[in-house]
Amino acid sequence: MSRSTPSSRSSGSVTLSDVAKLAGVSPITVSRVLNRPELVTPDTMEVVREAIARTGYVPNMLAGGLASKRSRLVAALFPTIASSMFAETMEALTDRLGEAGYQVLLGLSGYPAAREDDLLEAILSRRPDGILLTGIVHSASTRQKLLAAKIPVVEIWDYTPTPIDMLVGFSHERVGEAVGDYLIAKGYRRLAMIGGDDDRAMQRRKGFLSSLAGHGIEDVPTMAIPAPGSLRTGRQQMARLLDEGHRPDAVFCNSDALAQGVLAEAQSRGMSVPGDVAVMGFGDLDFSPYTFPALTTVRIDRRGIGRIAAEAMLARMEGRAGPEKVLDVGFEVIEREST
Amino acid sequence: MSRSTPSSRSSGSVTLSDVAKLAGVSPITVSRVLNRPELVTPDTMEVVREAIARTGYVPNMLAGGLASKRSRLVAALFPTIASSMFAETMEALTDRLGEAGYQVLLGLSGYPAAREDDLLEAILSRRPDGILLTGIVHSASTRQKLLAAKIPVVEIWDYTPTPIDMLVGFSHERVGEAVGDYLIAKGYRRLAMIGGDDDRAMQRRKGFLSSLAGHGIEDVPTMAIPAPGSLRTGRQQMARLLDEGHRPDAVFCNSDALAQGVLAEAQSRGMSVPGDVAVMGFGDLDFSPYTFPALTTVRIDRRGIGRIAAEAMLARMEGRAGPEKVLDVGFEVIEREST
DNA sequence: ACTGTTAGTGTCAGCGCTAACGCGAGCTTC
DNA sequence: GAAGCTCGCGTTAGCGCTGACACTAACAGT
């Protein structure tokens, strides 16, 4: 029964001072036990640990972050996590940063990246120690806010030699080229493409078309749909493609989900894959080896991107010299039965 | 060039006081413009807004949260987001809470919920205004920490009449029963089940077996695999089931991804679905209407759960009277071609 | 004229924590 | 044995913001 009259503003919950009193040390010593244990003798540590356990103390990182200017928070912006494309990158990121004592604040920017700017402002008001963005950024105001925040920035899932700060990704244009080259080499000549309308899909399209143009193929029907593509939209677009009279011998889909839809539509029309039409996806999602026929696709190391991005960010936040600032993780064409 | 000597600890970035000076008002007025605009005259507001824009001021919610005891942060714990099962719930939650000015801190507890307790502690140290948990909680220490935090708690994706605080979910046991009843009614008698080993999958199994027992069916081979199930593990388990000599006429899979694997394995062995074996899934993921044959499954309103949970949480955080504390969103058996 | 009320703004103190520096004890060094 | 060092801990002063309350002006009611 304490007779002290706590100010009306106090929260009533256990604070670091309460722990310090119980342990018979000063508050800063408790702080050190928690954050810089190497500065404290084992005896003191023991006493303080005991006091923490008895009081059930839970640190207040709002206060800690305000005082130290380190929130131990990292923000990550993704267009969506409902496609497993980004979800796994997010998981790998969260795992690695979690080990190092950081938490990840997830921002979902949506596909037309409509409110990206507002979202970024909301996120920066949490004073994250680092920020990860999906895609390379274009809006000048976004760029400027990021620079003003003076924190490590990692851009992922895309490639540019001149990122805002650091980058872990790959060239979507080269993916498109590789797919074009691959399909040409397999002997396909009447190509078509079904893809999302986001920047990265457009880059893949550009590479694809340029590869084909290099082989004298110019008329390539391209169906664009709002990202992210799904099995349903893939099926619809394949139907439209065929209904419009196109007879492609190979279709490049901008995601494995789309490709699955294309397979479904082809099969429902009695077309054999790859006999009547070959199908190629992008992403190598977990179901892709098991579709009928198994899907030829482009593999991206999704977890690897998250893990490497986390590593790069940690290096910078902890003042270590990180690996290179720009890392191209590449990609791999995985040949299966559908081509 | 200011001659003031800022303390060595100041961050150098624009603060609310800087804005106040430029606008010729007191700091609290700037605070009110941002947080309680109804208390300020339009003229003042105009001047302050102008000053905010000119300085590029970004509020510091660490400081704001510390002073006001409202972090405007909501924590959400999921076992994983790599399965679209939870990803959509998370998206719906984030969307609704984002509209109301809250951000969502994502915690990934993993499937054996190994570090749930540590994760919870890390999360509570951010002083979230509310917390959402997937599944109903069992660990006493987790329960106690949640109660001690004195914040709204919403448990989702499960059902109990006695949640810690609020609940938005459905009964997995009743799902199992409904599936059992459905398959029996369709005339299947040699049933089997392939499922994850997590609590909720076990509940579905329990309901399934109890329904079958009610019809005199006792020997039901059950394959348990580590959650979350995938197409690959589904295929493996179906192979094992058959290789062990079982000849089920219907298989209930604990997720649509597993069911897709079962379909693949059956087809690769030349078995027709549902002729030789019927397959039923759980979840109604976006690909499920498009598998071959289209998958009979159990639909859960995944986005609805997120939206309703957000609504319930907001009501409590804003002191409004929320809807009921326990909401059973139910489920729906979706009959397609695979049964 | 006096009191009461309301709207708009300001003053003050403090939320819970940590950076920076201070200080004494125990040691080494020459 | 005085100076200098290291180690472990304490004192002080904020970090940037908002709650509580104070104050003033304008107006209404009696």
PDB file of N, CA and C in Angstrom, chain A residues 9 19 23 31 33 40 43 74 83-84 94-95 100 140 170 244 246 263 278:
ATOM      1  N   ARG A   9      -1.570  11.801 -14.205  1.00  0.00           N
ATOM      2  CA  ARG A   9      -1.301  11.392 -15.576  1.00  0.00           C
ATOM      3  C   ARG A   9      -0.642  10.026 -15.674  1.00  0.00           C
ATOM      4  N   VAL A  19      10.856  -0.805 -10.814  1.00  0.00           N
ATOM      5  CA  VAL A  19      11.780  -1.923 -10.775  1.00  0.00           C
ATOM      6  C   VAL A  19      13.054  -1.511 -10.052  1.00  0.00           C
ATOM      7  N   ALA A  23      14.737  -3.089  -6.693  1.00  0.00           N
ATOM      8  CA  ALA A  23      16.055  -3.718  -6.769  1.00  0.00           C
ATOM      9  C   ALA A  23      17.097  -2.925  -5.977  1.00  0.00           C
ATOM     10  N   SER A  31      17.847   0.102 -16.914  1.00  0.00           N
ATOM     11  CA  SER A  31      17.902   0.313 -18.353  1.00  0.00           C
ATOM     12  C   SER A  31      19.098  -0.425 -18.947  1.00  0.00           C
ATOM     13  N   VAL A  33      20.695  -3.040 -17.723  1.00  0.00           N
ATOM     14  CA  VAL A  33      20.497  -4.489 -17.682  1.00  0.00           C
ATOM     15  C   VAL A  33      19.722  -4.943 -18.914  1.00  0.00           C
ATOM     16  N   VAL A  40      27.185  -4.114 -16.873  1.00  0.00           N
ATOM     17  CA  VAL A  40      26.680  -4.324 -15.521  1.00  0.00           C
ATOM     18  C   VAL A  40      27.301  -5.595 -14.930  1.00  0.00           C
ATOM     19  N   ASP A  43      26.259  -9.676 -10.449  1.00  0.00           N
ATOM     20  CA  ASP A  43      25.468  -9.563  -9.216  1.00  0.00           C
ATOM     21  C   ASP A  43      24.309  -8.592  -9.390  1.00  0.00           C
ATOM     22  N   VAL A  74      11.092  -1.336 -38.064  1.00  0.00           N
ATOM     23  CA  VAL A  74      11.420  -1.202 -39.478  1.00  0.00           C
ATOM     24  C   VAL A  74      10.112  -1.260 -40.255  1.00  0.00           C
ATOM     25  N   SER A  83      -1.099 -12.183 -52.328  1.00  0.00           N
ATOM     26  CA  SER A  83      -0.419 -13.092 -53.240  1.00  0.00           C
ATOM     27  C   SER A  83       0.817 -13.591 -52.510  1.00  0.00           C
ATOM     28  N   SER A  84       1.100 -14.893 -52.621  1.00  0.00           N
ATOM     29  CA  SER A  84       2.217 -15.399 -51.816  1.00  0.00           C
ATOM     30  C   SER A  84       3.542 -14.865 -52.326  1.00  0.00           C
ATOM     31  N   THR A  94      10.669 -10.401 -41.617  1.00  0.00           N
ATOM     32  CA  THR A  94      10.220 -10.356 -40.233  1.00  0.00           C
ATOM     33  C   THR A  94      11.040 -11.293 -39.356  1.00  0.00           C
ATOM     34  N   ASP A  95      11.302 -12.492 -39.864  1.00  0.00           N
ATOM     35  CA  ASP A  95      12.073 -13.467 -39.090  1.00  0.00           C
ATOM     36  C   ASP A  95      13.455 -12.925 -38.754  1.00  0.00           C
ATOM     37  N   ALA A 100      16.967  -9.946 -34.440  1.00  0.00           N
ATOM     38  CA  ALA A 100      17.850  -8.853 -34.037  1.00  0.00           C
ATOM     39  C   ALA A 100      17.130  -7.832 -33.154  1.00  0.00           C
ATOM     40  N   ALA A 140       8.226  12.129 -56.769  1.00  0.00           N
ATOM     41  CA  ALA A 140       9.283  12.999 -56.248  1.00  0.00           C
ATOM     42  C   ALA A 140       9.085  13.255 -54.767  1.00  0.00           C
ATOM     43  N   PHE A 170      15.999  -7.696 -58.926  1.00  0.00           N
ATOM     44  CA  PHE A 170      16.407  -8.277 -60.200  1.00  0.00           C
ATOM     45  C   PHE A 170      15.720  -7.491 -61.306  1.00  0.00           C
ATOM     46  N   GLU A 244     -11.048 -13.694 -79.534  1.00  0.00           N
ATOM     47  CA  GLU A 244     -10.726 -12.636 -80.497  1.00  0.00           C
ATOM     48  C   GLU A 244     -10.036 -13.207 -81.736  1.00  0.00           C
ATOM     49  N   HIS A 246      -7.199 -15.041 -81.866  1.00  0.00           N
ATOM     50  CA  HIS A 246      -5.768 -15.330 -81.796  1.00  0.00           C
ATOM     51  C   HIS A 246      -5.549 -16.830 -81.598  1.00  0.00           C
ATOM     52  N   LEU A 263      -4.117 -22.386 -68.142  1.00  0.00           N
ATOM     53  CA  LEU A 263      -4.181 -23.846 -68.266  1.00  0.00           C
ATOM     54  C   LEU A 263      -5.626 -24.321 -68.183  1.00  0.00           C
ATOM     55  N   ALA A 278       1.541 -23.699 -75.538  1.00  0.00           N
ATOM     56  CA  ALA A 278       2.453 -23.786 -74.398  1.00  0.00           C
ATOM     57  C   ALA A 278       2.134 -22.656 -73.427  1.00  0.00           C
TER      58      ALA A 278
END
